[in-house]
Amino acid sequence: MKIIASSTLLFAYKVEEVLRIVKELGYDGVEIWHFHLIRAGEEKNCAAIKRLADDLGLTLSFHALSWDLNFTSKLDQVRETSLSILEGSLDIASELNANPIVIHPGRVTIPGDSTEEYWQYLVEGVTRLTNHAQNKKRTIGLEVMEHIAKEFFITPHDAKRIVDKIPSPHLGITFDAAHVPLEIEPRDYISQMNKVVHVHISDLTPQKRHIALNTGDRDFSDLIKYLINNNQNNIVIEGLEPERTDRLAKHNINEMNCLIESVKNNINS
């Protein structure tokens, strides 16, 4: 199993620095956030980043822009602008040879609206993005989101519904363990999903998601066992460290290695 670091674990660094740090820490790859490239002024530096990743033997995935976007908005201009920006993220991922590309679904515009009103926009938008991904020889991992206000793509049923509507090899699902409600076992959630192409993991409490591993309320042992048994080979550790330190990235790789070793020992015993 390859352990991938979200670039936001080292958000204060240049992306080229991130690649070197995660290699030294023992990660197998990096999920580069498009916003990280923009923030670091490296959006035009994709060729050099790709070369460095190749030289270091690192796997690259990509997180498309998401903050401030909503391609299921009831406002035509917001939908179109969001989709155009997301197509740009797919273009950048292609330059990096990063795959898959994590894309957030849209949200409802008006709190309390029937979510069914937004599914037409979701299907239209994901179809357009999937066609663009196919042209770029990329795969989209549409992310199942948190159970919070305005999100409507939030359940295994939603994940199954979209891949049934758009049966393309260039569309799959991103499963995020921190988006699963605490009262539900993540293994039970992911086992109900079709075409999971990407997995995110981070800890959570009732108050906060995407915190350091083994600092929250969730036991990931059964999930890791499920991933191993089902040949899910890449797992991305998420989190956000705004300061110029590798402490979060170092903590998470150590915790994940211990967890995987413990699960494998139990499987073999």
mmCIF file of C-alpha atoms in Angstrom:
data_model
loop_
_atom_site.group_PDB
_atom_site.id
_atom_site.type_symbol
_atom_site.label_atom_id
_atom_site.label_comp_id
_atom_site.label_asym_id
_atom_site.label_seq_id
_atom_site.Cartn_x
_atom_site.Cartn_y
_atom_site.Cartn_z
ATOM 1 C CA MET A 1 0.000 0.000 0.000
ATOM 2 C CA LYS A 2 1.362 3.410 -1.013
ATOM 3 C CA ILE A 3 1.004 6.222 1.515
ATOM 4 C CA ILE A 4 0.455 9.586 -0.156
ATOM 5 C CA ALA A 5 0.796 12.970 1.551
ATOM 6 C CA SER A 6 -1.631 15.763 0.829
ATOM 7 C CA SER A 7 0.495 18.770 -0.063
ATOM 8 C CA THR A 8 -1.481 20.759 2.518
ATOM 9 C CA LEU A 9 0.310 18.851 5.277
ATOM 10 C CA LEU A 10 3.170 21.189 4.316
ATOM 11 C CA PHE A 11 1.127 24.147 3.118
ATOM 12 C CA ALA A 12 3.740 26.804 3.937
ATOM 13 C CA TYR A 13 6.332 25.239 1.616
ATOM 14 C CA LYS A 14 6.840 25.430 -2.130
ATOM 15 C CA VAL A 15 5.522 22.321 -3.857
ATOM 16 C CA GLU A 16 9.024 21.338 -4.978
ATOM 17 C CA GLU A 17 10.082 21.521 -1.325
ATOM 18 C CA VAL A 18 7.074 19.402 -0.366
ATOM 19 C CA LEU A 19 8.175 16.638 -2.727
ATOM 20 C CA ARG A 20 11.656 16.507 -1.228
ATOM 21 C CA ILE A 21 10.374 16.558 2.360
ATOM 22 C CA VAL A 22 7.800 13.802 1.907
ATOM 23 C CA LYS A 23 10.367 11.616 0.177
ATOM 24 C CA GLU A 24 12.706 12.031 3.135
ATOM 25 C CA LEU A 25 9.875 11.236 5.571
ATOM 26 C CA GLY A 26 9.050 8.004 3.768
ATOM 27 C CA TYR A 27 5.891 8.835 1.833
ATOM 28 C CA ASP A 28 5.335 7.236 -1.568
ATOM 29 C CA GLY A 29 3.749 10.232 -3.244
ATOM 30 C CA VAL A 30 2.013 13.593 -3.011
ATOM 31 C CA GLU A 31 -1.500 14.777 -3.710
ATOM 32 C CA ILE A 32 -0.866 18.265 -5.024
ATOM 33 C CA TRP A 33 -3.600 20.778 -4.342
ATOM 34 C CA HIS A 34 -4.059 23.141 -7.284
ATOM 35 C CA PHE A 35 -4.544 26.019 -4.849
ATOM 36 C CA HIS A 36 -1.157 25.166 -3.301
ATOM 37 C CA LEU A 37 0.472 25.678 -6.708
ATOM 38 C CA ILE A 38 -1.260 29.045 -7.092
ATOM 39 C CA ARG A 39 -0.445 30.129 -3.534
ATOM 40 C CA ALA A 40 3.215 29.193 -3.983
ATOM 41 C CA GLY A 41 3.458 30.836 -7.417
ATOM 42 C CA GLU A 42 4.304 27.513 -9.074
ATOM 43 C CA GLU A 43 1.382 27.036 -11.461
ATOM 44 C CA LYS A 44 3.728 27.649 -14.411
ATOM 45 C CA ASN A 45 6.344 25.288 -12.969
ATOM 46 C CA CYS A 46 4.577 21.995 -13.697
ATOM 47 C CA ALA A 47 7.288 20.568 -15.958
ATOM 48 C CA ALA A 48 9.959 20.974 -13.270
ATOM 49 C CA ILE A 49 7.669 19.533 -10.581
ATOM 50 C CA LYS A 50 6.885 16.530 -12.775
ATOM 51 C CA ARG A 51 10.592 15.928 -13.425
ATOM 52 C CA LEU A 52 11.382 16.127 -9.730
ATOM 53 C CA ALA A 53 8.583 13.699 -8.849
ATOM 54 C CA ASP A 54 9.888 11.287 -11.477
ATOM 55 C CA ASP A 55 13.452 11.634 -10.184
ATOM 56 C CA LEU A 56 12.292 10.976 -6.611
ATOM 57 C CA GLY A 57 10.049 8.076 -7.612
ATOM 58 C CA LEU A 58 6.948 9.744 -6.180
ATOM 59 C CA THR A 59 3.378 9.050 -7.273
ATOM 60 C CA LEU A 60 1.324 12.183 -7.960
ATOM 61 C CA SER A 61 -2.412 12.695 -7.612
ATOM 62 C CA PHE A 62 -4.138 16.065 -7.813
ATOM 63 C CA HIS A 63 -6.805 17.978 -5.925
ATOM 64 C CA ALA A 64 -8.711 20.337 -8.195
ATOM 65 C CA LEU A 65 -9.666 23.806 -7.067
ATOM 66 C CA SER A 66 -12.731 23.709 -4.850
ATOM 67 C CA TRP A 67 -12.911 26.708 -2.527
ATOM 68 C CA ASP A 68 -15.413 29.313 -3.833
ATOM 69 C CA LEU A 69 -16.582 27.056 -6.696
ATOM 70 C CA ASN A 70 -20.055 25.596 -7.188
ATOM 71 C CA PHE A 71 -20.875 23.949 -10.508
ATOM 72 C CA THR A 72 -24.394 23.055 -9.358
ATOM 73 C CA SER A 73 -25.309 26.643 -8.489
ATOM 74 C CA LYS A 74 -28.677 27.956 -9.630
ATOM 75 C CA LEU A 75 -26.781 30.931 -11.059
ATOM 76 C CA ASP A 76 -25.749 30.219 -14.649
ATOM 77 C CA GLN A 77 -22.580 32.315 -14.474
ATOM 78 C CA VAL A 78 -21.394 30.605 -11.299
ATOM 79 C CA ARG A 79 -21.922 27.166 -12.843
ATOM 80 C CA GLU A 80 -20.102 28.045 -16.050
ATOM 81 C CA THR A 81 -17.207 29.778 -14.315
ATOM 82 C CA SER A 82 -16.794 26.880 -11.885
ATOM 83 C CA LEU A 83 -16.743 24.302 -14.681
ATOM 84 C CA SER A 84 -14.228 26.314 -16.701
ATOM 85 C CA ILE A 85 -11.951 26.601 -13.676
ATOM 86 C CA LEU A 86 -12.239 22.861 -12.996
ATOM 87 C CA GLU A 87 -11.333 22.100 -16.609
ATOM 88 C CA GLY A 88 -8.247 24.208 -15.982
ATOM 89 C CA SER A 89 -7.416 22.013 -12.987
ATOM 90 C CA LEU A 90 -7.651 18.950 -15.218
ATOM 91 C CA ASP A 91 -5.265 20.623 -17.664
ATOM 92 C CA ILE A 92 -2.732 21.292 -14.895
ATOM 93 C CA ALA A 93 -3.032 17.700 -13.666
ATOM 94 C CA SER A 94 -2.278 16.512 -17.177
ATOM 95 C CA GLU A 95 0.869 18.664 -17.300
ATOM 96 C CA LEU A 96 1.991 17.068 -14.024
ATOM 97 C CA ASN A 97 0.963 13.585 -15.171
ATOM 98 C CA ALA A 98 -0.977 13.396 -11.896
ATOM 99 C CA ASN A 99 -3.837 10.946 -11.541
ATOM 100 C CA PRO A 100 -6.550 10.690 -10.307
ATOM 101 C CA ILE A 101 -7.943 14.187 -9.904
ATOM 102 C CA VAL A 102 -10.135 14.826 -6.876
ATOM 103 C CA ILE A 103 -13.129 17.033 -7.646
ATOM 104 C CA HIS A 104 -15.681 18.265 -5.134
ATOM 105 C CA PRO A 105 -19.321 18.074 -6.216
ATOM 106 C CA GLY A 106 -21.446 21.189 -6.162
ATOM 107 C CA ARG A 107 -23.687 22.369 -3.333
ATOM 108 C CA VAL A 108 -27.217 23.653 -3.025
ATOM 109 C CA THR A 109 -27.663 27.381 -3.519
ATOM 110 C CA ILE A 110 -30.589 27.903 -1.172
ATOM 111 C CA PRO A 111 -30.499 26.204 2.254
ATOM 112 C CA GLY A 112 -33.447 23.861 2.614
ATOM 113 C CA ASP A 113 -33.934 23.325 -1.128
ATOM 114 C CA SER A 114 -34.827 19.874 -2.363
ATOM 115 C CA THR A 115 -31.527 18.286 -3.359
ATOM 116 C CA GLU A 116 -33.188 16.638 -6.365
ATOM 117 C CA GLU A 117 -33.334 20.056 -8.012
ATOM 118 C CA TYR A 118 -29.526 20.051 -8.188
ATOM 119 C CA TRP A 119 -28.950 16.576 -9.584
ATOM 120 C CA GLN A 120 -29.537 17.694 -13.170
ATOM 121 C CA TYR A 121 -26.764 20.280 -12.790
ATOM 122 C CA LEU A 122 -24.535 17.680 -11.122
ATOM 123 C CA VAL A 123 -24.953 15.145 -13.927
ATOM 124 C CA GLU A 124 -24.478 17.787 -16.626
ATOM 125 C CA GLY A 125 -21.370 19.173 -14.946
ATOM 126 C CA VAL A 126 -19.752 15.830 -14.177
ATOM 127 C CA THR A 127 -20.450 14.651 -17.735
ATOM 128 C CA ARG A 128 -18.663 17.700 -19.126
ATOM 129 C CA LEU A 129 -15.725 17.279 -16.752
ATOM 130 C CA THR A 130 -15.485 13.548 -17.453
ATOM 131 C CA ASN A 131 -15.331 14.223 -21.188
ATOM 132 C CA HIS A 132 -12.535 16.727 -20.583
ATOM 133 C CA ALA A 133 -10.727 14.207 -18.382
ATOM 134 C CA GLN A 134 -11.005 11.608 -21.136
ATOM 135 C CA ASN A 135 -9.430 14.028 -23.611
ATOM 136 C CA LYS A 136 -6.567 14.546 -21.159
ATOM 137 C CA LYS A 137 -6.269 10.814 -20.349
ATOM 138 C CA ARG A 138 -7.086 11.510 -16.691
ATOM 139 C CA THR A 139 -9.519 9.983 -14.191
ATOM 140 C CA ILE A 140 -11.806 12.013 -11.942
ATOM 141 C CA GLY A 141 -12.453 10.927 -8.371
ATOM 142 C CA LEU A 142 -15.674 12.718 -7.417
ATOM 143 C CA GLU A 143 -15.557 13.161 -3.660
ATOM 144 C CA VAL A 144 -18.367 12.103 -1.331
ATOM 145 C CA MET A 145 -18.711 15.026 1.065
ATOM 146 C CA GLU A 146 -19.521 15.699 4.727
ATOM 147 C CA HIS A 147 -23.013 15.630 6.182
ATOM 148 C CA ILE A 148 -23.184 19.401 6.603
ATOM 149 C CA ALA A 149 -25.394 22.223 5.395
ATOM 150 C CA LYS A 150 -25.605 22.718 1.604
ATOM 151 C CA GLU A 151 -23.744 19.512 0.698
ATOM 152 C CA PHE A 152 -25.946 16.989 -1.103
ATOM 153 C CA PHE A 153 -23.513 14.428 -2.548
ATOM 154 C CA ILE A 154 -22.928 12.699 0.776
ATOM 155 C CA THR A 155 -23.887 8.996 0.795
ATOM 156 C CA PRO A 156 -22.883 5.701 -0.808
ATOM 157 C CA HIS A 157 -26.213 5.830 -2.665
ATOM 158 C CA ASP A 158 -25.238 9.190 -4.176
ATOM 159 C CA ALA A 159 -21.893 7.748 -5.264
ATOM 160 C CA LYS A 160 -23.560 4.762 -6.913
ATOM 161 C CA ARG A 161 -26.134 6.974 -8.585
ATOM 162 C CA ILE A 162 -23.583 9.207 -10.322
ATOM 163 C CA VAL A 163 -21.410 6.389 -11.681
ATOM 164 C CA ASP A 164 -24.534 4.597 -12.903
ATOM 165 C CA LYS A 165 -25.648 7.801 -14.654
ATOM 166 C CA ILE A 166 -22.215 8.379 -16.206
ATOM 167 C CA PRO A 167 -20.650 4.962 -16.916
ATOM 168 C CA SER A 168 -17.169 6.103 -17.938
ATOM 169 C CA PRO A 169 -13.752 4.619 -17.125
ATOM 170 C CA HIS A 170 -12.650 8.216 -16.552
ATOM 171 C CA LEU A 171 -15.037 8.730 -13.622
ATOM 172 C CA GLY A 172 -14.767 7.167 -10.189
ATOM 173 C CA ILE A 173 -15.342 8.042 -6.558
ATOM 174 C CA THR A 174 -13.084 9.543 -3.897
ATOM 175 C CA PHE A 175 -13.894 8.158 -0.457
ATOM 176 C CA ASP A 176 -12.945 10.401 2.471
ATOM 177 C CA ALA A 177 -13.020 8.643 5.835
ATOM 178 C CA ALA A 178 -13.351 11.959 7.693
ATOM 179 C CA HIS A 179 -16.624 12.627 5.869
ATOM 180 C CA VAL A 180 -18.267 9.516 7.317
ATOM 181 C CA PRO A 181 -20.445 10.327 10.357
ATOM 182 C CA LEU A 182 -18.825 9.155 13.590
ATOM 183 C CA GLU A 183 -21.665 6.765 14.364
ATOM 184 C CA ILE A 184 -21.002 4.862 11.109
ATOM 185 C CA GLU A 185 -18.050 2.535 10.537
ATOM 186 C CA PRO A 186 -16.018 3.769 7.506
ATOM 187 C CA ARG A 187 -15.552 0.196 6.275
ATOM 188 C CA ASP A 188 -19.335 -0.206 6.064
ATOM 189 C CA TYR A 189 -19.599 3.052 4.119
ATOM 190 C CA ILE A 190 -16.923 2.327 1.535
ATOM 191 C CA SER A 191 -18.112 -1.248 1.013
ATOM 192 C CA GLN A 192 -21.411 0.147 -0.298
ATOM 193 C CA MET A 193 -19.697 2.313 -2.927
ATOM 194 C CA ASN A 194 -18.939 1.421 -6.532
ATOM 195 C CA LYS A 195 -15.809 2.464 -8.426
ATOM 196 C CA VAL A 196 -13.799 3.895 -5.551
ATOM 197 C CA VAL A 197 -10.597 5.069 -7.243
ATOM 198 C CA HIS A 198 -9.140 7.130 -4.412
ATOM 199 C CA VAL A 199 -9.115 7.182 -0.604
ATOM 200 C CA HIS A 200 -8.516 10.055 1.828
ATOM 201 C CA ILE A 201 -7.922 9.497 5.522
ATOM 202 C CA SER A 202 -7.613 11.800 8.540
ATOM 203 C CA ASP A 203 -8.987 11.751 12.047
ATOM 204 C CA LEU A 204 -11.985 13.621 13.399
ATOM 205 C CA THR A 205 -13.959 14.549 16.494
ATOM 206 C CA PRO A 206 -17.572 15.731 16.725
ATOM 207 C CA GLN A 207 -16.220 19.283 16.514
ATOM 208 C CA LYS A 208 -13.550 19.032 13.814
ATOM 209 C CA ARG A 209 -12.534 16.979 10.766
ATOM 210 C CA HIS A 210 -9.201 16.390 9.047
ATOM 211 C CA ILE A 211 -7.083 16.389 12.189
ATOM 212 C CA ALA A 212 -3.902 14.397 12.839
ATOM 213 C CA LEU A 213 -4.194 10.621 12.924
ATOM 214 C CA ASN A 214 -4.711 9.095 16.376
ATOM 215 C CA THR A 215 -5.762 12.435 17.879
ATOM 216 C CA GLY A 216 -9.504 12.020 17.277
ATOM 217 C CA ASP A 217 -12.291 9.555 17.959
ATOM 218 C CA ARG A 218 -11.988 7.064 15.113
ATOM 219 C CA ASP A 219 -10.386 3.620 14.935
ATOM 220 C CA PHE A 220 -9.282 2.969 11.350
ATOM 221 C CA SER A 221 -8.178 -0.655 11.783
ATOM 222 C CA ASP A 222 -11.186 -2.218 10.050
ATOM 223 C CA LEU A 223 -10.974 0.280 7.201
ATOM 224 C CA ILE A 224 -7.276 -0.419 6.616
ATOM 225 C CA LYS A 225 -7.955 -4.157 6.671
ATOM 226 C CA TYR A 226 -10.723 -3.672 4.102
ATOM 227 C CA LEU A 227 -8.430 -1.608 1.857
ATOM 228 C CA ILE A 228 -5.668 -4.215 2.025
ATOM 229 C CA ASN A 229 -8.056 -7.079 1.312
ATOM 230 C CA ASN A 230 -9.587 -5.210 -1.629
ATOM 231 C CA ASN A 231 -6.282 -4.170 -3.199
ATOM 232 C CA GLN A 232 -6.819 -0.446 -2.692
ATOM 233 C CA ASN A 233 -3.188 0.451 -3.180
ATOM 234 C CA ASN A 234 -3.064 4.205 -2.530
ATOM 235 C CA ILE A 235 -4.210 6.085 0.550
ATOM 236 C CA VAL A 236 -3.892 9.859 0.916
ATOM 237 C CA ILE A 237 -3.381 11.355 4.371
ATOM 238 C CA GLU A 238 -5.095 14.729 4.604
ATOM 239 C CA GLY A 239 -4.700 17.670 6.942
ATOM 240 C CA LEU A 240 -3.635 21.299 6.964
ATOM 241 C CA GLU A 241 -0.465 22.677 8.535
ATOM 242 C CA PRO A 242 -0.186 26.440 7.920
ATOM 243 C CA GLU A 243 3.212 26.828 9.594
ATOM 244 C CA ARG A 244 6.589 26.046 8.073
ATOM 245 C CA THR A 245 7.146 22.728 9.858
ATOM 246 C CA ASP A 246 7.030 19.055 8.930
ATOM 247 C CA ARG A 247 5.588 17.986 12.297
ATOM 248 C CA LEU A 248 2.110 17.068 11.002
ATOM 249 C CA ALA A 249 3.456 15.205 7.981
ATOM 250 C CA LYS A 250 5.954 13.336 10.170
ATOM 251 C CA HIS A 251 3.345 12.463 12.803
ATOM 252 C CA ASN A 252 0.901 11.138 10.214
ATOM 253 C CA ILE A 253 3.353 8.896 8.356
ATOM 254 C CA ASN A 254 4.511 7.390 11.653
ATOM 255 C CA GLU A 255 0.936 6.745 12.791
ATOM 256 C CA MET A 256 -0.074 5.255 9.442
ATOM 257 C CA ASN A 257 2.931 2.939 9.305
ATOM 258 C CA CYS A 258 2.148 1.675 12.813
ATOM 259 C CA LEU A 259 -1.507 1.166 11.907
ATOM 260 C CA ILE A 260 -0.748 -0.759 8.723
ATOM 261 C CA GLU A 261 1.823 -2.929 10.495
ATOM 262 C CA SER A 262 -0.644 -3.721 13.288
ATOM 263 C CA VAL A 263 -3.407 -4.621 10.838
ATOM 264 C CA LYS A 264 -1.117 -6.829 8.760
ATOM 265 C CA ASN A 265 0.106 -8.635 11.876
ATOM 266 C CA ASN A 266 -3.494 -9.340 12.893
ATOM 267 C CA ILE A 267 -4.329 -10.594 9.399
ATOM 268 C CA ASN A 268 -1.365 -12.969 9.436
ATOM 269 C CA SER A 269 -1.860 -14.200 13.004
#
